[in-house]
């Protein structure tokens, strides 16, 4: 991936981390002849983070209900931290996977 490809896709790569709607917008904007490899990489990372968010929310809610340890609810913030790290990587024009889940399924 060359520098011009990264520069051209920087904005959409960052948008893919903002919300689930941002990920969907980035996905559909990156179709056809406008396909950008840098944006595709970051969309994949964002999708992994959203899947983690949904799974982790369910697991944490079950654990809090069963154990009555409310502090376990703070685990739900992990995906948001990963999204910030991904957006920082996109802004820095790096194609590095996010920690822990960045290489799963890819």
mmCIF file with all atom_site columns, N, CA and C in Angstrom, residues 48-105:
data_model
loop_
_atom_site.group_PDB
_atom_site.id
_atom_site.type_symbol
_atom_site.label_atom_id
_atom_site.label_alt_id
_atom_site.label_comp_id
_atom_site.label_asym_id
_atom_site.label_entity_id
_atom_site.label_seq_id
_atom_site.pdbx_PDB_ins_code
_atom_site.Cartn_x
_atom_site.Cartn_y
_atom_site.Cartn_z
_atom_site.occupancy
_atom_site.B_iso_or_equiv
_atom_site.pdbx_formal_charge
_atom_site.auth_seq_id
_atom_site.auth_comp_id
_atom_site.auth_asym_id
_atom_site.auth_atom_id
_atom_site.pdbx_PDB_model_num
ATOM 1   N N  . UNK A 1 48  ? -14.773 -6.146  13.384 1.00 0.00 ? 48  UNK A N  1
ATOM 2   C CA . UNK A 1 48  ? -14.354 -7.007  14.501 1.00 0.00 ? 48  UNK A CA 1
ATOM 3   C C  . UNK A 1 48  ? -14.683 -6.354  15.848 1.00 0.00 ? 48  UNK A C  1
ATOM 4   N N  . UNK A 1 49  ? -14.469 -5.048  15.936 1.00 0.00 ? 49  UNK A N  1
ATOM 5   C CA . UNK A 1 49  ? -14.757 -4.329  17.182 1.00 0.00 ? 49  UNK A CA 1
ATOM 6   C C  . UNK A 1 49  ? -16.255 -4.331  17.466 1.00 0.00 ? 49  UNK A C  1
ATOM 7   N N  . UNK A 1 50  ? -17.085 -4.125  16.452 1.00 0.00 ? 50  UNK A N  1
ATOM 8   C CA . UNK A 1 50  ? -18.536 -4.126  16.661 1.00 0.00 ? 50  UNK A CA 1
ATOM 9   C C  . UNK A 1 50  ? -19.027 -5.495  17.081 1.00 0.00 ? 50  UNK A C  1
ATOM 10  N N  . UNK A 1 51  ? -18.485 -6.550  16.489 1.00 0.00 ? 51  UNK A N  1
ATOM 11  C CA . UNK A 1 51  ? -18.868 -7.908  16.902 1.00 0.00 ? 51  UNK A CA 1
ATOM 12  C C  . UNK A 1 51  ? -18.470 -8.132  18.353 1.00 0.00 ? 51  UNK A C  1
ATOM 13  N N  . UNK A 1 52  ? -17.252 -7.715  18.722 1.00 0.00 ? 52  UNK A N  1
ATOM 14  C CA . UNK A 1 52  ? -16.812 -7.839  20.110 1.00 0.00 ? 52  UNK A CA 1
ATOM 15  C C  . UNK A 1 52  ? -17.753 -7.075  21.040 1.00 0.00 ? 52  UNK A C  1
ATOM 16  N N  . UNK A 1 53  ? -18.178 -5.883  20.643 1.00 0.00 ? 53  UNK A N  1
ATOM 17  C CA . UNK A 1 53  ? -19.073 -5.084  21.472 1.00 0.00 ? 53  UNK A CA 1
ATOM 18  C C  . UNK A 1 53  ? -20.369 -5.840  21.763 1.00 0.00 ? 53  UNK A C  1
ATOM 19  N N  . UNK A 1 54  ? -20.985 -6.406  20.729 1.00 0.00 ? 54  UNK A N  1
ATOM 20  C CA . UNK A 1 54  ? -22.254 -7.107  20.921 1.00 0.00 ? 54  UNK A CA 1
ATOM 21  C C  . UNK A 1 54  ? -22.080 -8.358  21.780 1.00 0.00 ? 54  UNK A C  1
ATOM 22  N N  . UNK A 1 55  ? -21.051 -9.147  21.512 1.00 0.00 ? 55  UNK A N  1
ATOM 23  C CA . UNK A 1 55  ? -20.811 -10.367 22.283 1.00 0.00 ? 55  UNK A CA 1
ATOM 24  C C  . UNK A 1 55  ? -20.454 -10.024 23.732 1.00 0.00 ? 55  UNK A C  1
ATOM 25  N N  . UNK A 1 56  ? -19.560 -9.076  23.905 1.00 0.00 ? 56  UNK A N  1
ATOM 26  C CA . UNK A 1 56  ? -19.113 -8.700  25.251 1.00 0.00 ? 56  UNK A CA 1
ATOM 27  C C  . UNK A 1 56  ? -20.255 -8.109  26.080 1.00 0.00 ? 56  UNK A C  1
ATOM 28  N N  . UNK A 1 57  ? -21.137 -7.353  25.456 1.00 0.00 ? 57  UNK A N  1
ATOM 29  C CA . UNK A 1 57  ? -22.282 -6.789  26.174 1.00 0.00 ? 57  UNK A CA 1
ATOM 30  C C  . UNK A 1 57  ? -23.176 -7.897  26.723 1.00 0.00 ? 57  UNK A C  1
ATOM 31  N N  . UNK A 1 58  ? -23.439 -8.901  25.917 1.00 0.00 ? 58  UNK A N  1
ATOM 32  C CA . UNK A 1 58  ? -24.268 -10.021 26.362 1.00 0.00 ? 58  UNK A CA 1
ATOM 33  C C  . UNK A 1 58  ? -23.586 -10.786 27.492 1.00 0.00 ? 58  UNK A C  1
ATOM 34  N N  . UNK A 1 59  ? -22.308 -11.108 27.313 1.00 0.00 ? 59  UNK A N  1
ATOM 35  C CA . UNK A 1 59  ? -21.570 -11.873 28.320 1.00 0.00 ? 59  UNK A CA 1
ATOM 36  C C  . UNK A 1 59  ? -21.464 -11.100 29.625 1.00 0.00 ? 59  UNK A C  1
ATOM 37  N N  . UNK A 1 60  ? -21.139 -9.825  29.551 1.00 0.00 ? 60  UNK A N  1
ATOM 38  C CA . UNK A 1 60  ? -20.999 -9.012  30.763 1.00 0.00 ? 60  UNK A CA 1
ATOM 39  C C  . UNK A 1 60  ? -22.334 -8.894  31.495 1.00 0.00 ? 60  UNK A C  1
ATOM 40  N N  . UNK A 1 61  ? -23.408 -8.697  30.763 1.00 0.00 ? 61  UNK A N  1
ATOM 41  C CA . UNK A 1 61  ? -24.724 -8.598  31.414 1.00 0.00 ? 61  UNK A CA 1
ATOM 42  C C  . UNK A 1 61  ? -25.092 -9.895  32.130 1.00 0.00 ? 61  UNK A C  1
ATOM 43  N N  . UNK A 1 62  ? -24.782 -11.017 31.520 1.00 0.00 ? 62  UNK A N  1
ATOM 44  C CA . UNK A 1 62  ? -25.041 -12.306 32.169 1.00 0.00 ? 62  UNK A CA 1
ATOM 45  C C  . UNK A 1 62  ? -24.171 -12.452 33.413 1.00 0.00 ? 62  UNK A C  1
ATOM 46  N N  . UNK A 1 63  ? -22.891 -12.107 33.305 1.00 0.00 ? 63  UNK A N  1
ATOM 47  C CA . UNK A 1 63  ? -22.000 -12.216 34.461 1.00 0.00 ? 63  UNK A CA 1
ATOM 48  C C  . UNK A 1 63  ? -22.424 -11.302 35.603 1.00 0.00 ? 63  UNK A C  1
ATOM 49  N N  . UNK A 1 64  ? -22.823 -10.091 35.292 1.00 0.00 ? 64  UNK A N  1
ATOM 50  C CA . UNK A 1 64  ? -23.261 -9.161  36.332 1.00 0.00 ? 64  UNK A CA 1
ATOM 51  C C  . UNK A 1 64  ? -24.541 -9.685  36.989 1.00 0.00 ? 64  UNK A C  1
ATOM 52  N N  . UNK A 1 65  ? -25.437 -10.235 36.195 1.00 0.00 ? 65  UNK A N  1
ATOM 53  C CA . UNK A 1 65  ? -26.682 -10.774 36.742 1.00 0.00 ? 65  UNK A CA 1
ATOM 54  C C  . UNK A 1 65  ? -26.417 -11.970 37.654 1.00 0.00 ? 65  UNK A C  1
ATOM 55  N N  . UNK A 1 66  ? -25.530 -12.869 37.224 1.00 0.00 ? 66  UNK A N  1
ATOM 56  C CA . UNK A 1 66  ? -25.260 -14.094 37.982 1.00 0.00 ? 66  UNK A CA 1
ATOM 57  C C  . UNK A 1 66  ? -24.424 -13.810 39.223 1.00 0.00 ? 66  UNK A C  1
ATOM 58  N N  . UNK A 1 67  ? -23.396 -12.986 39.101 1.00 0.00 ? 67  UNK A N  1
ATOM 59  C CA . UNK A 1 67  ? -22.467 -12.777 40.211 1.00 0.00 ? 67  UNK A CA 1
ATOM 60  C C  . UNK A 1 67  ? -22.787 -11.549 41.057 1.00 0.00 ? 67  UNK A C  1
ATOM 61  N N  . UNK A 1 68  ? -23.612 -10.667 40.574 1.00 0.00 ? 68  UNK A N  1
ATOM 62  C CA . UNK A 1 68  ? -23.947 -9.404  41.256 1.00 0.00 ? 68  UNK A CA 1
ATOM 63  C C  . UNK A 1 68  ? -22.726 -8.521  41.502 1.00 0.00 ? 68  UNK A C  1
ATOM 64  N N  . UNK A 1 69  ? -21.708 -8.678  40.655 1.00 0.00 ? 69  UNK A N  1
ATOM 65  C CA . UNK A 1 69  ? -20.512 -7.840  40.736 1.00 0.00 ? 69  UNK A CA 1
ATOM 66  C C  . UNK A 1 69  ? -20.638 -6.778  39.645 1.00 0.00 ? 69  UNK A C  1
ATOM 67  N N  . UNK A 1 70  ? -21.135 -5.614  40.037 1.00 0.00 ? 70  UNK A N  1
ATOM 68  C CA . UNK A 1 70  ? -21.392 -4.544  39.077 1.00 0.00 ? 70  UNK A CA 1
ATOM 69  C C  . UNK A 1 70  ? -20.148 -3.999  38.402 1.00 0.00 ? 70  UNK A C  1
ATOM 70  N N  . UNK A 1 71  ? -18.995 -4.157  39.057 1.00 0.00 ? 71  UNK A N  1
ATOM 71  C CA . UNK A 1 71  ? -17.743 -3.646  38.494 1.00 0.00 ? 71  UNK A CA 1
ATOM 72  C C  . UNK A 1 71  ? -17.376 -4.361  37.197 1.00 0.00 ? 71  UNK A C  1
ATOM 73  N N  . UNK A 1 72  ? -17.942 -5.551  36.962 1.00 0.00 ? 72  UNK A N  1
ATOM 74  C CA . UNK A 1 72  ? -17.671 -6.256  35.701 1.00 0.00 ? 72  UNK A CA 1
ATOM 75  C C  . UNK A 1 72  ? -18.227 -5.481  34.505 1.00 0.00 ? 72  UNK A C  1
ATOM 76  N N  . UNK A 1 73  ? -19.153 -4.579  34.772 1.00 0.00 ? 73  UNK A N  1
ATOM 77  C CA . UNK A 1 73  ? -19.722 -3.759  33.707 1.00 0.00 ? 73  UNK A CA 1
ATOM 78  C C  . UNK A 1 73  ? -18.700 -2.893  32.995 1.00 0.00 ? 73  UNK A C  1
ATOM 79  N N  . UNK A 1 74  ? -17.604 -2.603  33.671 1.00 0.00 ? 74  UNK A N  1
ATOM 80  C CA . UNK A 1 74  ? -16.553 -1.789  33.044 1.00 0.00 ? 74  UNK A CA 1
ATOM 81  C C  . UNK A 1 74  ? -15.867 -2.514  31.888 1.00 0.00 ? 74  UNK A C  1
ATOM 82  N N  . UNK A 1 75  ? -16.008 -3.823  31.813 1.00 0.00 ? 75  UNK A N  1
ATOM 83  C CA . UNK A 1 75  ? -15.449 -4.571  30.684 1.00 0.00 ? 75  UNK A CA 1
ATOM 84  C C  . UNK A 1 75  ? -16.105 -4.149  29.364 1.00 0.00 ? 75  UNK A C  1
ATOM 85  N N  . UNK A 1 76  ? -17.288 -3.593  29.449 1.00 0.00 ? 76  UNK A N  1
ATOM 86  C CA . UNK A 1 76  ? -18.003 -3.156  28.247 1.00 0.00 ? 76  UNK A CA 1
ATOM 87  C C  . UNK A 1 76  ? -17.322 -1.989  27.551 1.00 0.00 ? 76  UNK A C  1
ATOM 88  N N  . UNK A 1 77  ? -16.383 -1.338  28.216 1.00 0.00 ? 77  UNK A N  1
ATOM 89  C CA . UNK A 1 77  ? -15.676 -0.205  27.605 1.00 0.00 ? 77  UNK A CA 1
ATOM 90  C C  . UNK A 1 77  ? -14.509 -0.641  26.724 1.00 0.00 ? 77  UNK A C  1
ATOM 91  N N  . UNK A 1 78  ? -14.135 -1.898  26.773 1.00 0.00 ? 78  UNK A N  1
ATOM 92  C CA . UNK A 1 78  ? -12.993 -2.390  25.986 1.00 0.00 ? 78  UNK A CA 1
ATOM 93  C C  . UNK A 1 78  ? -13.165 -2.111  24.490 1.00 0.00 ? 78  UNK A C  1
ATOM 94  N N  . UNK A 1 79  ? -14.322 -2.404  23.880 1.00 0.00 ? 79  UNK A N  1
ATOM 95  C CA . UNK A 1 79  ? -14.457 -2.109  22.448 1.00 0.00 ? 79  UNK A CA 1
ATOM 96  C C  . UNK A 1 79  ? -14.285 -0.631  22.105 1.00 0.00 ? 79  UNK A C  1
ATOM 97  N N  . UNK A 1 80  ? -14.707 0.257   22.991 1.00 0.00 ? 80  UNK A N  1
ATOM 98  C CA . UNK A 1 80  ? -14.552 1.683   22.718 1.00 0.00 ? 80  UNK A CA 1
ATOM 99  C C  . UNK A 1 80  ? -13.075 2.088   22.748 1.00 0.00 ? 80  UNK A C  1
ATOM 100 N N  . UNK A 1 81  ? -12.325 1.491   23.649 1.00 0.00 ? 81  UNK A N  1
ATOM 101 C CA . UNK A 1 81  ? -10.882 1.745   23.694 1.00 0.00 ? 81  UNK A CA 1
ATOM 102 C C  . UNK A 1 81  ? -10.227 1.240   22.408 1.00 0.00 ? 81  UNK A C  1
ATOM 103 N N  . UNK A 1 82  ? -10.635 0.057   21.955 1.00 0.00 ? 82  UNK A N  1
ATOM 104 C CA . UNK A 1 82  ? -10.082 -0.489  20.713 1.00 0.00 ? 82  UNK A CA 1
ATOM 105 C C  . UNK A 1 82  ? -10.455 0.374   19.510 1.00 0.00 ? 82  UNK A C  1
ATOM 106 N N  . UNK A 1 83  ? -11.670 0.924   19.511 1.00 0.00 ? 83  UNK A N  1
ATOM 107 C CA . UNK A 1 83  ? -12.089 1.797   18.414 1.00 0.00 ? 83  UNK A CA 1
ATOM 108 C C  . UNK A 1 83  ? -11.255 3.072   18.386 1.00 0.00 ? 83  UNK A C  1
ATOM 109 N N  . UNK A 1 84  ? -10.945 3.616   19.540 1.00 0.00 ? 84  UNK A N  1
ATOM 110 C CA . UNK A 1 84  ? -10.091 4.808   19.597 1.00 0.00 ? 84  UNK A CA 1
ATOM 111 C C  . UNK A 1 84  ? -8.692  4.472   19.086 1.00 0.00 ? 84  UNK A C  1
ATOM 112 N N  . UNK A 1 85  ? -8.164  3.326   19.491 1.00 0.00 ? 85  UNK A N  1
ATOM 113 C CA . UNK A 1 85  ? -6.845  2.912   18.993 1.00 0.00 ? 85  UNK A CA 1
ATOM 114 C C  . UNK A 1 85  ? -6.855  2.732   17.475 1.00 0.00 ? 85  UNK A C  1
ATOM 115 N N  . UNK A 1 86  ? -7.925  2.138   16.952 1.00 0.00 ? 86  UNK A N  1
ATOM 116 C CA . UNK A 1 86  ? -8.042  1.966   15.510 1.00 0.00 ? 86  UNK A CA 1
ATOM 117 C C  . UNK A 1 86  ? -8.128  3.291   14.775 1.00 0.00 ? 86  UNK A C  1
ATOM 118 N N  . UNK A 1 87  ? -8.884  4.226   15.320 1.00 0.00 ? 87  UNK A N  1
ATOM 119 C CA . UNK A 1 87  ? -8.998  5.555   14.697 1.00 0.00 ? 87  UNK A CA 1
ATOM 120 C C  . UNK A 1 87  ? -7.665  6.294   14.740 1.00 0.00 ? 87  UNK A C  1
ATOM 121 N N  . UNK A 1 88  ? -6.917  6.127   15.823 1.00 0.00 ? 88  UNK A N  1
ATOM 122 C CA . UNK A 1 88  ? -5.583  6.737   15.909 1.00 0.00 ? 88  UNK A CA 1
ATOM 123 C C  . UNK A 1 88  ? -4.661  6.134   14.860 1.00 0.00 ? 88  UNK A C  1
ATOM 124 N N  . UNK A 1 89  ? -4.728  4.812   14.687 1.00 0.00 ? 89  UNK A N  1
ATOM 125 C CA . UNK A 1 89  ? -3.929  4.167   13.645 1.00 0.00 ? 89  UNK A CA 1
ATOM 126 C C  . UNK A 1 89  ? -4.313  4.679   12.259 1.00 0.00 ? 89  UNK A C  1
ATOM 127 N N  . UNK A 1 90  ? -5.608  4.822   12.009 1.00 0.00 ? 90  UNK A N  1
ATOM 128 C CA . UNK A 1 90  ? -6.066  5.317   10.707 1.00 0.00 ? 90  UNK A CA 1
ATOM 129 C C  . UNK A 1 90  ? -5.595  6.748   10.480 1.00 0.00 ? 90  UNK A C  1
ATOM 130 N N  . UNK A 1 91  ? -5.672  7.568   11.513 1.00 0.00 ? 91  UNK A N  1
ATOM 131 C CA . UNK A 1 91  ? -5.227  8.954   11.397 1.00 0.00 ? 91  UNK A CA 1
ATOM 132 C C  . UNK A 1 91  ? -3.716  9.040   11.159 1.00 0.00 ? 91  UNK A C  1
ATOM 133 N N  . UNK A 1 92  ? -2.979  8.088   11.716 1.00 0.00 ? 92  UNK A N  1
ATOM 134 C CA . UNK A 1 92  ? -1.521  8.057   11.552 1.00 0.00 ? 92  UNK A CA 1
ATOM 135 C C  . UNK A 1 92  ? -1.088  7.319   10.285 1.00 0.00 ? 92  UNK A C  1
ATOM 136 N N  . UNK A 1 93  ? -2.072  6.921   9.476  1.00 0.00 ? 93  UNK A N  1
ATOM 137 C CA . UNK A 1 93  ? -1.841  6.198   8.223  1.00 0.00 ? 93  UNK A CA 1
ATOM 138 C C  . UNK A 1 93  ? -1.138  4.853   8.442  1.00 0.00 ? 93  UNK A C  1
ATOM 139 N N  . UNK A 1 94  ? -1.470  4.190   9.543  1.00 0.00 ? 94  UNK A N  1
ATOM 140 C CA . UNK A 1 94  ? -0.915  2.869   9.847  1.00 0.00 ? 94  UNK A CA 1
ATOM 141 C C  . UNK A 1 94  ? -1.964  1.811   9.578  1.00 0.00 ? 94  UNK A C  1
ATOM 142 N N  . UNK A 1 95  ? -1.539  0.698   9.009  1.00 0.00 ? 95  UNK A N  1
ATOM 143 C CA . UNK A 1 95  ? -2.430  -0.443  8.785  1.00 0.00 ? 95  UNK A CA 1
ATOM 144 C C  . UNK A 1 95  ? -2.062  -1.543  9.769  1.00 0.00 ? 95  UNK A C  1
ATOM 145 N N  . UNK A 1 96  ? -2.150  -1.214  11.056 1.00 0.00 ? 96  UNK A N  1
ATOM 146 C CA . UNK A 1 96  ? -1.828  -2.169  12.113 1.00 0.00 ? 96  UNK A CA 1
ATOM 147 C C  . UNK A 1 96  ? -3.119  -2.692  12.717 1.00 0.00 ? 96  UNK A C  1
ATOM 148 N N  . UNK A 1 97  ? -3.204  -4.007  12.968 1.00 0.00 ? 97  UNK A N  1
ATOM 149 C CA . UNK A 1 97  ? -4.414  -4.545  13.586 1.00 0.00 ? 97  UNK A CA 1
ATOM 150 C C  . UNK A 1 97  ? -4.550  -4.077  15.031 1.00 0.00 ? 97  UNK A C  1
ATOM 151 N N  . UNK A 1 98  ? -5.785  -3.937  15.484 1.00 0.00 ? 98  UNK A N  1
ATOM 152 C CA . UNK A 1 98  ? -6.020  -3.559  16.877 1.00 0.00 ? 98  UNK A CA 1
ATOM 153 C C  . UNK A 1 98  ? -5.614  -4.722  17.774 1.00 0.00 ? 98  UNK A C  1
ATOM 154 N N  . UNK A 1 99  ? -5.239  -4.444  19.019 1.00 0.00 ? 99  UNK A N  1
ATOM 155 C CA . UNK A 1 99  ? -4.776  -5.508  19.917 1.00 0.00 ? 99  UNK A CA 1
ATOM 156 C C  . UNK A 1 99  ? -5.866  -6.584  20.154 1.00 0.00 ? 99  UNK A C  1
ATOM 157 N N  . UNK A 1 100 ? -5.416  -7.769  20.345 1.00 0.00 ? 100 UNK A N  1
ATOM 158 C CA . UNK A 1 100 ? -6.199  -8.958  20.724 1.00 0.00 ? 100 UNK A CA 1
ATOM 159 C C  . UNK A 1 100 ? -7.101  -9.476  19.605 1.00 0.00 ? 100 UNK A C  1
ATOM 160 N N  . UNK A 1 101 ? -8.001  -8.676  19.064 1.00 0.00 ? 101 UNK A N  1
ATOM 161 C CA . UNK A 1 101 ? -8.970  -9.168  18.084 1.00 0.00 ? 101 UNK A CA 1
ATOM 162 C C  . UNK A 1 101 ? -8.618  -8.810  16.641 1.00 0.00 ? 101 UNK A C  1
ATOM 163 N N  . UNK A 1 102 ? -7.589  -8.041  16.427 1.00 0.00 ? 102 UNK A N  1
ATOM 164 C CA . UNK A 1 102 ? -7.268  -7.522  15.101 1.00 0.00 ? 102 UNK A CA 1
ATOM 165 C C  . UNK A 1 102 ? -6.914  -8.575  14.065 1.00 0.00 ? 102 UNK A C  1
ATOM 166 N N  . UNK A 1 103 ? -6.460  -9.736  14.495 1.00 0.00 ? 103 UNK A N  1
ATOM 167 C CA . UNK A 1 103 ? -6.063  -10.775 13.538 1.00 0.00 ? 103 UNK A CA 1
ATOM 168 C C  . UNK A 1 103 ? -7.050  -11.941 13.490 1.00 0.00 ? 103 UNK A C  1
ATOM 169 N N  . UNK A 1 104 ? -8.105  -11.875 14.271 1.00 0.00 ? 104 UNK A N  1
ATOM 170 C CA . UNK A 1 104 ? -9.104  -12.953 14.281 1.00 0.00 ? 104 UNK A CA 1
ATOM 171 C C  . UNK A 1 104 ? -9.917  -12.897 12.996 1.00 0.00 ? 104 UNK A C  1
ATOM 172 N N  . UNK A 1 105 ? -10.059 -14.033 12.353 1.00 0.00 ? 105 UNK A N  1
ATOM 173 C CA . UNK A 1 105 ? -10.903 -14.134 11.184 1.00 0.00 ? 105 UNK A CA 1
ATOM 174 C C  . UNK A 1 105 ? -10.330 -13.518 9.923  1.00 0.00 ? 105 UNK A C  1
#
